[in-house]
Amino acid sequence: MPLIAMFSAQPYDRRFFETANARHGFHISYHDVALSAESAVLAHGADGVCAFVNDTLDAATLEALSAQGVRFVAMRCAGFNNVDIAAAKRLGVAVVRVPAYSPEAVAEHALALLLTLNRRTHRAYNRVREGNFMLEGLLGMTLHGKTVGVIGTGRIGLATARIFRGFGCHLLGEDRYPCDDFTALGGEYVSRECLLAESDVVSLHCPLTDDTRYLIDAQALAAMKPGAMLINTSRGGLIDTRAVIESLKARRLGGLAIDVYEQETSLFFRDHSSDIIDDDVFQRLVTFPNVLITGHQGFFTQEALTEIAEVTLDNVACLMRGAPCANRVGD
Ligand code: NAI
């Protein structure tokens, strides 16, 4: 039976993987540390590693893994922007991922963020607990009839668009590969300029690539409708956070809700409540009353975790059999 070394393993990973592994009986060693060139030694004797969004799988890490006999990387997530695919290919290390697991889980979180940011329910919750029933500062906008711009109309973007449609919003979309399902919802594909200029809410659902890094920069922010809200549940690097701070300070961007942050690797999935956080950009961000941040929990539902564990282990089983794996990347 193959040995899989899992990195960045949280207690919930262990629970869901142990259940899914009942069908396979693989040996899994769980390590709570993130994968990097330094921690790769923990994979000694393993056939493969299982990694997550904030693990570092650059050439140095992959070389260290490969030198120890690691033959595959099983990502337990959809995005693989943190994997040097060219290096993996050169080293003969197979990379598999979970391309789709409950896209609705992330879409619903995007909506949870927007609804909270818009109606300030996070602030209202605290006020009511303190006996403060004043409404000043809680004013939102009615979403019905507003225009929502979805950048990236793939699985999650489409699921998000469906919910917005249910709210009675007009849908604008931007994608390199327009999809009929989006237009069937009444969505209209337009240029990025048009989408930014006309949307009351912009929601990002494209992957992080060289093309999409800082897709929302100072120029894009200046092109947005004043007072519009920006939602990012995709990857932090899609947004130039410093430019967003300037736009918020200028009272131009109406609000920001993010589940991902460009420098999240050193922060997210850990308890830093007793630490002094050195990231001044992040700390500035949390001071705005119209900024809402969650720590990469869009995927965090029972259904999604079940699917992630099952598909990850099925991917490994497929590689072990030497069978072609549809979820392999970089081929
Ligand atoms: P997908 O592959 O189904 O859709 C992505 C869409 O983006 C595709 O239609 C693609 O054509 C489009 N796209 C690519 N480059 C583009 C560009 N330059 N401009 C406009 N559109 C572009 O992926 P899916 O499943 O919808 O996931 C989207 C992203 O969500 C993932 O890449 C991942 O980063 C993020 N994600 C976040 C999670 C969370 O917990 N917050 C969980 C799962 C995924």
mmCIF file of C-alpha atoms and ligand atoms in Angstrom:
data_model
loop_
_atom_site.group_PDB
_atom_site.id
_atom_site.type_symbol
_atom_site.label_atom_id
_atom_site.label_comp_id
_atom_site.label_asym_id
_atom_site.label_seq_id
_atom_site.Cartn_x
_atom_site.Cartn_y
_atom_site.Cartn_z
ATOM 1 C CA MET A 1 0.000 0.000 0.000
ATOM 2 C CA PRO A 2 1.362 3.417 -0.897
ATOM 3 C CA LEU A 3 2.341 5.894 1.790
ATOM 4 C CA ILE A 4 1.033 9.418 1.396
ATOM 5 C CA ALA A 5 2.557 12.253 3.425
ATOM 6 C CA MET A 6 -0.060 14.940 3.976
ATOM 7 C CA PHE A 7 1.131 18.488 4.681
ATOM 8 C CA SER A 8 -0.723 21.420 6.268
ATOM 9 C CA ALA A 9 -3.009 18.770 7.746
ATOM 10 C CA GLN A 10 -5.697 20.091 10.070
ATOM 11 C CA PRO A 11 -7.787 17.907 12.413
ATOM 12 C CA TYR A 12 -10.730 18.100 9.982
ATOM 13 C CA ASP A 13 -8.495 16.850 7.115
ATOM 14 C CA ARG A 14 -7.661 13.785 9.156
ATOM 15 C CA ARG A 15 -11.348 13.122 9.930
ATOM 16 C CA PHE A 16 -12.532 13.381 6.327
ATOM 17 C CA PHE A 17 -9.558 11.515 4.848
ATOM 18 C CA GLU A 18 -9.773 8.684 7.362
ATOM 19 C CA THR A 19 -13.409 8.159 6.393
ATOM 20 C CA ALA A 20 -12.669 8.279 2.655
ATOM 21 C CA ASN A 21 -9.624 6.029 3.090
ATOM 22 C CA ALA A 22 -11.764 3.178 4.428
ATOM 23 C CA ARG A 23 -12.302 2.235 0.761
ATOM 24 C CA HIS A 24 -8.588 2.313 -0.080
ATOM 25 C CA GLY A 25 -6.570 1.428 3.013
ATOM 26 C CA PHE A 26 -3.626 3.677 2.057
ATOM 27 C CA HIS A 27 -1.098 4.632 4.696
ATOM 28 C CA ILE A 28 -1.377 8.365 5.361
ATOM 29 C CA SER A 29 0.994 10.282 7.624
ATOM 30 C CA TYR A 30 -0.413 13.638 8.718
ATOM 31 C CA HIS A 31 1.904 16.619 9.234
ATOM 32 C CA ASP A 32 0.547 19.953 10.378
ATOM 33 C CA VAL A 33 3.513 21.883 8.970
ATOM 34 C CA ALA A 34 3.299 23.437 5.523
ATOM 35 C CA LEU A 35 5.240 21.808 2.701
ATOM 36 C CA SER A 36 8.410 23.625 1.663
ATOM 37 C CA ALA A 37 11.937 22.677 0.609
ATOM 38 C CA GLU A 38 12.840 22.524 4.329
ATOM 39 C CA SER A 39 9.912 20.391 5.483
ATOM 40 C CA ALA A 40 10.045 18.069 2.447
ATOM 41 C CA VAL A 41 12.222 15.707 4.502
ATOM 42 C CA LEU A 42 9.056 14.659 6.360
ATOM 43 C CA ALA A 43 7.995 12.886 3.177
ATOM 44 C CA HIS A 44 10.879 10.451 3.558
ATOM 45 C CA GLY A 45 9.725 6.989 2.487
ATOM 46 C CA ALA A 46 6.460 8.289 1.042
ATOM 47 C CA ASP A 47 5.303 7.496 -2.473
ATOM 48 C CA GLY A 48 3.509 10.788 -2.757
ATOM 49 C CA VAL A 49 2.515 13.946 -0.926
ATOM 50 C CA CYS A 50 -0.876 15.513 -0.422
ATOM 51 C CA ALA A 51 -0.758 19.310 -0.338
ATOM 52 C CA PHE A 52 -3.053 22.311 -0.037
ATOM 53 C CA VAL A 53 -3.363 25.901 -1.218
ATOM 54 C CA ASN A 54 -0.623 27.490 0.856
ATOM 55 C CA ASP A 55 2.009 24.770 0.566
ATOM 56 C CA THR A 56 5.067 25.724 -1.468
ATOM 57 C CA LEU A 57 5.687 23.349 -4.352
ATOM 58 C CA ASP A 58 8.370 25.289 -6.168
ATOM 59 C CA ALA A 59 11.272 23.652 -8.028
ATOM 60 C CA ALA A 60 13.394 23.371 -4.851
ATOM 61 C CA THR A 61 10.631 21.559 -2.941
ATOM 62 C CA LEU A 62 9.845 19.260 -5.851
ATOM 63 C CA GLU A 63 13.520 18.418 -6.276
ATOM 64 C CA ALA A 64 13.804 17.598 -2.561
ATOM 65 C CA LEU A 65 10.707 15.405 -2.780
ATOM 66 C CA SER A 66 11.799 13.675 -5.953
ATOM 67 C CA ALA A 67 15.255 12.950 -4.515
ATOM 68 C CA GLN A 68 13.497 11.025 -1.724
ATOM 69 C CA GLY A 69 11.488 8.943 -4.177
ATOM 70 C CA VAL A 70 8.231 10.889 -4.149
ATOM 71 C CA ARG A 71 6.394 10.147 -7.392
ATOM 72 C CA PHE A 72 3.215 12.155 -7.124
ATOM 73 C CA VAL A 73 1.684 15.299 -5.695
ATOM 74 C CA ALA A 74 -2.019 15.048 -4.884
ATOM 75 C CA MET A 75 -3.423 18.531 -4.415
ATOM 76 C CA ARG A 76 -6.534 18.481 -2.235
ATOM 77 C CA CYS A 77 -7.836 21.653 -3.883
ATOM 78 C CA ALA A 78 -8.744 23.005 -7.316
ATOM 79 C CA GLY A 79 -6.081 25.702 -7.770
ATOM 80 C CA PHE A 80 -2.492 24.641 -8.492
ATOM 81 C CA ASN A 81 -0.874 28.066 -8.896
ATOM 82 C CA ASN A 82 1.508 27.138 -6.048
ATOM 83 C CA VAL A 83 2.939 24.163 -7.993
ATOM 84 C CA ASP A 84 5.805 24.562 -10.453
ATOM 85 C CA ILE A 85 4.239 22.328 -13.083
ATOM 86 C CA ALA A 86 7.229 22.556 -15.444
ATOM 87 C CA ALA A 87 9.586 21.391 -12.677
ATOM 88 C CA ALA A 88 7.221 18.535 -11.747
ATOM 89 C CA LYS A 89 7.153 17.437 -15.377
ATOM 90 C CA ARG A 90 10.939 17.596 -15.653
ATOM 91 C CA LEU A 91 11.282 15.465 -12.521
ATOM 92 C CA GLY A 92 8.607 12.972 -13.578
ATOM 93 C CA VAL A 93 6.417 13.824 -10.570
ATOM 94 C CA ALA A 94 2.726 13.457 -11.452
ATOM 95 C CA VAL A 95 0.424 16.222 -10.208
ATOM 96 C CA VAL A 96 -3.277 15.598 -9.656
ATOM 97 C CA ARG A 97 -5.937 17.874 -8.185
ATOM 98 C CA VAL A 98 -9.638 18.066 -7.374
ATOM 99 C CA PRO A 99 -10.953 20.298 -10.155
ATOM 100 C CA ALA A 100 -14.513 20.575 -8.909
ATOM 101 C CA TYR A 101 -15.939 19.924 -5.487
ATOM 102 C CA SER A 102 -19.176 21.568 -4.642
ATOM 103 C CA PRO A 103 -18.658 24.802 -6.610
ATOM 104 C CA GLU A 104 -21.835 25.910 -4.848
ATOM 105 C CA ALA A 105 -19.944 25.861 -1.519
ATOM 106 C CA VAL A 106 -17.620 28.646 -2.720
ATOM 107 C CA ALA A 107 -20.423 30.462 -4.551
ATOM 108 C CA GLU A 108 -22.568 30.464 -1.412
ATOM 109 C CA HIS A 109 -19.646 31.854 0.570
ATOM 110 C CA ALA A 110 -19.170 34.634 -1.981
ATOM 111 C CA LEU A 111 -22.818 35.546 -1.441
ATOM 112 C CA ALA A 112 -22.473 35.275 2.348
ATOM 113 C CA LEU A 113 -19.602 37.751 2.146
ATOM 114 C CA LEU A 114 -21.488 40.160 -0.084
ATOM 115 C CA LEU A 115 -24.701 40.048 1.948
ATOM 116 C CA THR A 116 -22.775 40.596 5.166
ATOM 117 C CA LEU A 117 -20.704 43.429 3.739
ATOM 118 C CA ASN A 118 -23.705 45.074 2.122
ATOM 119 C CA ARG A 119 -26.093 44.910 5.097
ATOM 120 C CA ARG A 120 -23.336 45.073 7.749
ATOM 121 C CA THR A 121 -24.768 42.071 9.611
ATOM 122 C CA HIS A 122 -21.380 41.463 11.266
ATOM 123 C CA ARG A 123 -21.559 44.919 12.815
ATOM 124 C CA ALA A 124 -25.258 44.621 13.644
ATOM 125 C CA TYR A 125 -24.579 41.345 15.478
ATOM 126 C CA ASN A 126 -22.081 43.037 17.779
ATOM 127 C CA ARG A 127 -24.218 46.120 18.294
ATOM 128 C CA VAL A 128 -27.300 44.165 19.334
ATOM 129 C CA ARG A 129 -25.265 42.082 21.779
ATOM 130 C CA GLU A 130 -24.164 45.332 23.398
ATOM 131 C CA GLY A 131 -27.681 46.720 23.538
ATOM 132 C CA ASN A 132 -27.029 49.228 20.753
ATOM 133 C CA PHE A 133 -29.963 49.268 18.347
ATOM 134 C CA MET A 134 -28.887 52.325 16.325
ATOM 135 C CA LEU A 135 -29.027 51.825 12.560
ATOM 136 C CA GLU A 136 -26.625 54.602 11.555
ATOM 137 C CA GLY A 137 -23.708 53.005 9.702
ATOM 138 C CA LEU A 138 -25.643 49.897 8.674
ATOM 139 C CA LEU A 139 -27.164 51.280 5.473
ATOM 140 C CA GLY A 140 -26.963 48.886 2.526
ATOM 141 C CA MET A 141 -28.295 48.749 -1.028
ATOM 142 C CA THR A 142 -31.097 46.584 -2.424
ATOM 143 C CA LEU A 143 -29.450 43.976 -4.627
ATOM 144 C CA HIS A 144 -32.553 43.381 -6.730
ATOM 145 C CA GLY A 145 -32.079 45.156 -10.052
ATOM 146 C CA LYS A 146 -28.375 45.825 -9.520
ATOM 147 C CA THR A 147 -25.678 44.777 -11.972
ATOM 148 C CA VAL A 148 -23.191 42.086 -10.977
ATOM 149 C CA GLY A 149 -19.996 41.498 -12.955
ATOM 150 C CA VAL A 150 -18.604 37.963 -12.809
ATOM 151 C CA ILE A 151 -15.000 37.634 -13.947
ATOM 152 C CA GLY A 152 -14.431 33.962 -14.755
ATOM 153 C CA THR A 153 -17.673 32.140 -15.559
ATOM 154 C CA GLY A 154 -16.412 28.609 -14.930
ATOM 155 C CA ARG A 155 -17.900 26.259 -12.355
ATOM 156 C CA ILE A 156 -17.861 28.606 -9.358
ATOM 157 C CA GLY A 157 -18.542 31.774 -11.361
ATOM 158 C CA LEU A 158 -21.563 30.131 -12.932
ATOM 159 C CA ALA A 159 -22.867 28.851 -9.582
ATOM 160 C CA THR A 160 -22.455 32.389 -8.199
ATOM 161 C CA ALA A 161 -24.223 33.887 -11.224
ATOM 162 C CA ARG A 162 -27.173 31.527 -10.682
ATOM 163 C CA ILE A 163 -27.627 32.780 -7.122
ATOM 164 C CA PHE A 164 -27.334 36.428 -8.182
ATOM 165 C CA ARG A 165 -29.908 35.733 -10.870
ATOM 166 C CA GLY A 166 -32.229 34.506 -8.130
ATOM 167 C CA PHE A 167 -31.745 37.853 -6.383
ATOM 168 C CA GLY A 168 -32.973 39.601 -9.530
ATOM 169 C CA CYS A 169 -29.597 41.017 -10.538
ATOM 170 C CA HIS A 170 -28.432 41.768 -14.078
ATOM 171 C CA LEU A 171 -25.410 39.689 -14.973
ATOM 172 C CA LEU A 172 -22.334 40.785 -16.883
ATOM 173 C CA GLY A 173 -19.549 38.307 -17.531
ATOM 174 C CA GLU A 174 -15.987 38.168 -18.740
ATOM 175 C CA ASP A 175 -14.258 34.963 -19.712
ATOM 176 C CA ARG A 176 -11.853 33.848 -22.387
ATOM 177 C CA TYR A 177 -14.179 30.942 -23.057
ATOM 178 C CA PRO A 178 -17.747 32.221 -22.914
ATOM 179 C CA CYS A 179 -20.199 29.535 -21.852
ATOM 180 C CA ASP A 180 -23.786 29.071 -23.016
ATOM 181 C CA ASP A 181 -25.012 28.343 -19.490
ATOM 182 C CA PHE A 182 -24.124 31.904 -18.494
ATOM 183 C CA THR A 183 -25.988 33.471 -21.405
ATOM 184 C CA ALA A 184 -28.911 31.089 -20.780
ATOM 185 C CA LEU A 185 -29.180 32.718 -17.336
ATOM 186 C CA GLY A 186 -29.593 36.058 -19.068
ATOM 187 C CA GLY A 187 -25.933 36.965 -18.572
ATOM 188 C CA GLU A 188 -24.182 39.120 -21.133
ATOM 189 C CA TYR A 189 -20.501 38.825 -22.012
ATOM 190 C CA VAL A 190 -18.818 42.215 -22.250
ATOM 191 C CA SER A 191 -15.286 43.609 -22.235
ATOM 192 C CA ARG A 192 -13.544 43.979 -18.870
ATOM 193 C CA GLU A 193 -13.736 47.779 -19.213
ATOM 194 C CA CYS A 194 -17.502 47.631 -19.660
ATOM 195 C CA LEU A 195 -17.930 45.127 -16.825
ATOM 196 C CA LEU A 196 -15.930 47.281 -14.416
ATOM 197 C CA ALA A 197 -17.679 50.482 -15.436
ATOM 198 C CA GLU A 198 -21.216 49.123 -15.149
ATOM 199 C CA SER A 199 -21.184 46.680 -12.239
ATOM 200 C CA ASP A 200 -22.397 47.508 -8.740
ATOM 201 C CA VAL A 201 -20.725 44.310 -7.536
ATOM 202 C CA VAL A 202 -17.676 42.658 -9.110
ATOM 203 C CA SER A 203 -17.009 39.033 -8.129
ATOM 204 C CA LEU A 204 -13.753 37.301 -9.103
ATOM 205 C CA HIS A 205 -13.835 33.634 -10.087
ATOM 206 C CA CYS A 206 -10.908 33.106 -12.444
ATOM 207 C CA PRO A 207 -7.727 31.210 -11.517
ATOM 208 C CA LEU A 208 -4.486 32.961 -10.614
ATOM 209 C CA THR A 209 -2.149 32.838 -13.601
ATOM 210 C CA ASP A 210 0.495 35.155 -15.063
ATOM 211 C CA ASP A 211 -2.332 36.776 -17.056
ATOM 212 C CA THR A 212 -4.664 37.326 -14.124
ATOM 213 C CA ARG A 213 -2.178 38.454 -11.450
ATOM 214 C CA TYR A 214 -3.222 41.929 -10.265
ATOM 215 C CA LEU A 215 -6.195 41.845 -12.600
ATOM 216 C CA ILE A 216 -7.641 44.374 -10.153
ATOM 217 C CA ASP A 217 -4.930 47.036 -10.005
ATOM 218 C CA ALA A 218 -5.077 50.828 -9.626
ATOM 219 C CA GLN A 219 -6.225 51.229 -13.221
ATOM 220 C CA ALA A 220 -9.014 48.663 -12.894
ATOM 221 C CA LEU A 221 -10.128 50.206 -9.604
ATOM 222 C CA ALA A 222 -10.286 53.627 -11.262
ATOM 223 C CA ALA A 223 -12.428 52.100 -14.016
ATOM 224 C CA MET A 224 -14.943 50.675 -11.521
ATOM 225 C CA LYS A 225 -18.217 52.382 -10.777
ATOM 226 C CA PRO A 226 -17.702 54.604 -7.706
ATOM 227 C CA GLY A 227 -19.138 52.879 -4.625
ATOM 228 C CA ALA A 228 -19.088 49.395 -6.215
ATOM 229 C CA MET A 229 -18.226 46.391 -4.071
ATOM 230 C CA LEU A 230 -15.481 43.914 -4.870
ATOM 231 C CA ILE A 231 -15.667 40.239 -3.856
ATOM 232 C CA ASN A 232 -12.742 37.830 -4.132
ATOM 233 C CA THR A 233 -13.110 34.174 -3.208
ATOM 234 C CA SER A 234 -10.628 33.022 -5.844
ATOM 235 C CA ARG A 235 -6.965 33.789 -5.151
ATOM 236 C CA GLY A 236 -5.432 36.763 -3.347
ATOM 237 C CA GLY A 237 -2.984 37.550 -6.142
ATOM 238 C CA LEU A 238 -5.833 38.645 -8.403
ATOM 239 C CA ILE A 239 -5.953 41.897 -6.430
ATOM 240 C CA ASP A 240 -3.255 44.501 -5.828
ATOM 241 C CA THR A 241 -4.084 44.979 -2.144
ATOM 242 C CA ARG A 242 -2.131 48.232 -1.778
ATOM 243 C CA ALA A 243 -4.076 49.747 -4.686
ATOM 244 C CA VAL A 244 -7.324 48.597 -3.057
ATOM 245 C CA ILE A 245 -6.346 50.324 0.183
ATOM 246 C CA GLU A 246 -5.736 53.566 -1.723
ATOM 247 C CA SER A 247 -9.119 53.260 -3.417
ATOM 248 C CA LEU A 248 -10.839 52.624 -0.081
ATOM 249 C CA LYS A 249 -9.042 55.612 1.476
ATOM 250 C CA ALA A 250 -10.180 57.759 -1.459
ATOM 251 C CA ARG A 251 -13.801 56.629 -0.697
ATOM 252 C CA ARG A 252 -14.007 55.300 -4.231
ATOM 253 C CA LEU A 253 -14.306 51.530 -3.773
ATOM 254 C CA GLY A 254 -17.542 50.993 -1.837
ATOM 255 C CA GLY A 255 -16.497 47.826 -0.040
ATOM 256 C CA LEU A 256 -14.242 44.819 -0.192
ATOM 257 C CA ALA A 257 -15.017 41.258 0.871
ATOM 258 C CA ILE A 258 -12.272 38.690 0.504
ATOM 259 C CA ASP A 259 -11.780 35.062 1.433
ATOM 260 C CA VAL A 260 -8.248 35.081 0.027
ATOM 261 C CA TYR A 261 -5.320 37.441 0.448
ATOM 262 C CA GLU A 262 -2.147 37.731 -1.587
ATOM 263 C CA GLN A 263 0.116 37.200 1.438
ATOM 264 C CA GLU A 264 -2.147 34.683 3.171
ATOM 265 C CA THR A 265 0.461 31.909 3.273
ATOM 266 C CA SER A 266 2.029 33.147 6.508
ATOM 267 C CA LEU A 267 -1.323 33.960 8.146
ATOM 268 C CA PHE A 268 -4.228 31.758 7.189
ATOM 269 C CA PHE A 269 -5.138 28.397 8.728
ATOM 270 C CA ARG A 270 -3.221 29.293 11.925
ATOM 271 C CA ASP A 271 -4.168 30.941 15.225
ATOM 272 C CA HIS A 272 -2.235 34.218 15.422
ATOM 273 C CA SER A 273 -4.464 35.768 18.080
ATOM 274 C CA SER A 274 -1.580 36.019 20.562
ATOM 275 C CA ASP A 275 0.986 37.142 17.981
ATOM 276 C CA ILE A 276 1.964 40.537 16.695
ATOM 277 C CA ILE A 277 1.095 40.383 13.014
ATOM 278 C CA ASP A 278 3.893 41.954 10.975
ATOM 279 C CA ASP A 279 1.898 42.380 7.787
ATOM 280 C CA ASP A 280 1.046 46.105 7.809
ATOM 281 C CA VAL A 281 -0.971 45.879 4.592
ATOM 282 C CA PHE A 282 -3.248 43.244 6.087
ATOM 283 C CA GLN A 283 -3.509 45.145 9.357
ATOM 284 C CA ARG A 284 -4.519 48.330 7.516
ATOM 285 C CA LEU A 285 -7.125 46.385 5.606
ATOM 286 C CA VAL A 286 -8.856 45.138 8.754
ATOM 287 C CA THR A 287 -9.288 48.702 10.065
ATOM 288 C CA PHE A 288 -11.788 49.679 7.353
ATOM 289 C CA PRO A 289 -15.450 49.419 8.365
ATOM 290 C CA ASN A 290 -16.305 48.415 4.779
ATOM 291 C CA VAL A 291 -13.838 45.528 4.532
ATOM 292 C CA LEU A 292 -14.753 41.963 5.419
ATOM 293 C CA ILE A 293 -12.181 39.189 5.485
ATOM 294 C CA THR A 294 -12.523 35.457 6.030
ATOM 295 C CA GLY A 295 -9.562 33.084 6.104
ATOM 296 C CA HIS A 296 -10.006 30.948 2.983
ATOM 297 C CA GLN A 297 -13.094 29.062 4.092
ATOM 298 C CA GLY A 298 -15.085 29.126 0.858
ATOM 299 C CA PHE A 299 -14.532 25.382 0.415
ATOM 300 C CA PHE A 300 -15.299 24.577 4.036
ATOM 301 C CA THR A 301 -18.532 22.570 3.953
ATOM 302 C CA GLN A 302 -19.109 18.942 4.860
ATOM 303 C CA GLU A 303 -20.066 18.134 1.272
ATOM 304 C CA ALA A 304 -16.965 19.771 -0.197
ATOM 305 C CA LEU A 305 -14.589 18.166 2.326
ATOM 306 C CA THR A 306 -16.123 14.746 1.687
ATOM 307 C CA GLU A 307 -15.680 15.174 -2.053
ATOM 308 C CA ILE A 308 -12.157 16.548 -1.724
ATOM 309 C CA ALA A 309 -11.052 13.535 0.340
ATOM 310 C CA GLU A 310 -12.771 11.003 -1.921
ATOM 311 C CA VAL A 311 -11.539 12.484 -5.211
ATOM 312 C CA THR A 312 -7.991 13.000 -3.881
ATOM 313 C CA LEU A 313 -7.716 9.353 -2.858
ATOM 314 C CA ASP A 314 -9.379 8.168 -6.094
ATOM 315 C CA ASN A 315 -6.758 10.217 -7.973
ATOM 316 C CA VAL A 316 -3.994 8.451 -6.025
ATOM 317 C CA ALA A 317 -5.573 5.044 -6.682
ATOM 318 C CA CYS A 318 -5.685 5.887 -10.376
ATOM 319 C CA LEU A 319 -1.986 6.839 -10.441
ATOM 320 C CA MET A 320 -1.073 3.693 -8.504
ATOM 321 C CA ARG A 321 -2.846 1.535 -11.090
ATOM 322 C CA GLY A 322 -0.941 3.364 -13.821
ATOM 323 C CA ALA A 323 -4.285 4.320 -15.361
ATOM 324 C CA PRO A 324 -4.824 7.671 -17.113
ATOM 325 C CA CYS A 325 -6.164 10.155 -14.576
ATOM 326 C CA ALA A 326 -8.567 12.845 -15.793
ATOM 327 C CA ASN A 327 -7.589 15.067 -12.882
ATOM 328 C CA ARG A 328 -3.909 15.143 -13.770
ATOM 329 C CA VAL A 329 -2.494 18.585 -14.546
ATOM 330 C CA GLY A 330 0.360 19.577 -16.791
ATOM 331 C CA ASP A 331 -0.049 16.832 -19.392
HETATM 332 P P1 NAI B 1 -12.954 26.841 -13.524
HETATM 333 O O1 NAI B 1 -11.718 26.388 -14.209
HETATM 334 O O2 NAI B 1 -14.202 26.030 -13.639
HETATM 335 O O3 NAI B 1 -13.319 28.332 -14.002
HETATM 336 C C1 NAI B 1 -12.378 29.348 -14.119
HETATM 337 C C2 NAI B 1 -12.837 30.221 -15.276
HETATM 338 O O4 NAI B 1 -11.932 31.354 -15.354
HETATM 339 C C3 NAI B 1 -12.772 29.518 -16.626
HETATM 340 O O5 NAI B 1 -14.021 29.629 -17.280
HETATM 341 C C4 NAI B 1 -11.663 30.232 -17.370
HETATM 342 O O6 NAI B 1 -11.871 30.291 -18.773
HETATM 343 C C5 NAI B 1 -11.721 31.613 -16.729
HETATM 344 N N1 NAI B 1 -10.524 32.408 -16.951
HETATM 345 C C6 NAI B 1 -9.243 31.993 -17.016
HETATM 346 N N2 NAI B 1 -8.418 33.034 -17.269
HETATM 347 C C7 NAI B 1 -9.221 34.127 -17.358
HETATM 348 C C8 NAI B 1 -8.975 35.501 -17.606
HETATM 349 N N3 NAI B 1 -7.739 35.953 -17.854
HETATM 350 N N4 NAI B 1 -10.024 36.354 -17.616
HETATM 351 C C9 NAI B 1 -11.294 35.904 -17.407
HETATM 352 N N5 NAI B 1 -11.589 34.611 -17.163
HETATM 353 C C10 NAI B 1 -10.568 33.736 -17.151
HETATM 354 O O7 NAI B 1 -12.552 27.036 -11.997
HETATM 355 P P2 NAI B 1 -13.529 27.096 -10.729
HETATM 356 O O8 NAI B 1 -13.746 25.723 -10.203
HETATM 357 O O9 NAI B 1 -14.702 27.923 -11.046
HETATM 358 O O10 NAI B 1 -12.587 27.848 -9.672
HETATM 359 C C11 NAI B 1 -12.211 29.199 -9.850
HETATM 360 C C12 NAI B 1 -11.163 29.553 -8.818
HETATM 361 O O11 NAI B 1 -11.741 29.563 -7.520
HETATM 362 C C13 NAI B 1 -10.003 28.542 -8.685
HETATM 363 O O12 NAI B 1 -9.002 28.784 -9.643
HETATM 364 C C14 NAI B 1 -9.506 28.782 -7.287
HETATM 365 O O13 NAI B 1 -8.468 29.740 -7.345
HETATM 366 C C15 NAI B 1 -10.698 29.397 -6.565
HETATM 367 N N6 NAI B 1 -11.197 28.535 -5.471
HETATM 368 C C16 NAI B 1 -11.321 29.081 -4.225
HETATM 369 C C17 NAI B 1 -11.788 28.335 -3.163
HETATM 370 C C18 NAI B 1 -11.969 28.914 -1.796
HETATM 371 O O14 NAI B 1 -12.075 28.145 -0.822
HETATM 372 N N7 NAI B 1 -12.024 30.217 -1.618
HETATM 373 C C19 NAI B 1 -12.120 26.909 -3.346
HETATM 374 C C20 NAI B 1 -12.031 26.451 -4.729
HETATM 375 C C21 NAI B 1 -11.557 27.240 -5.733
#
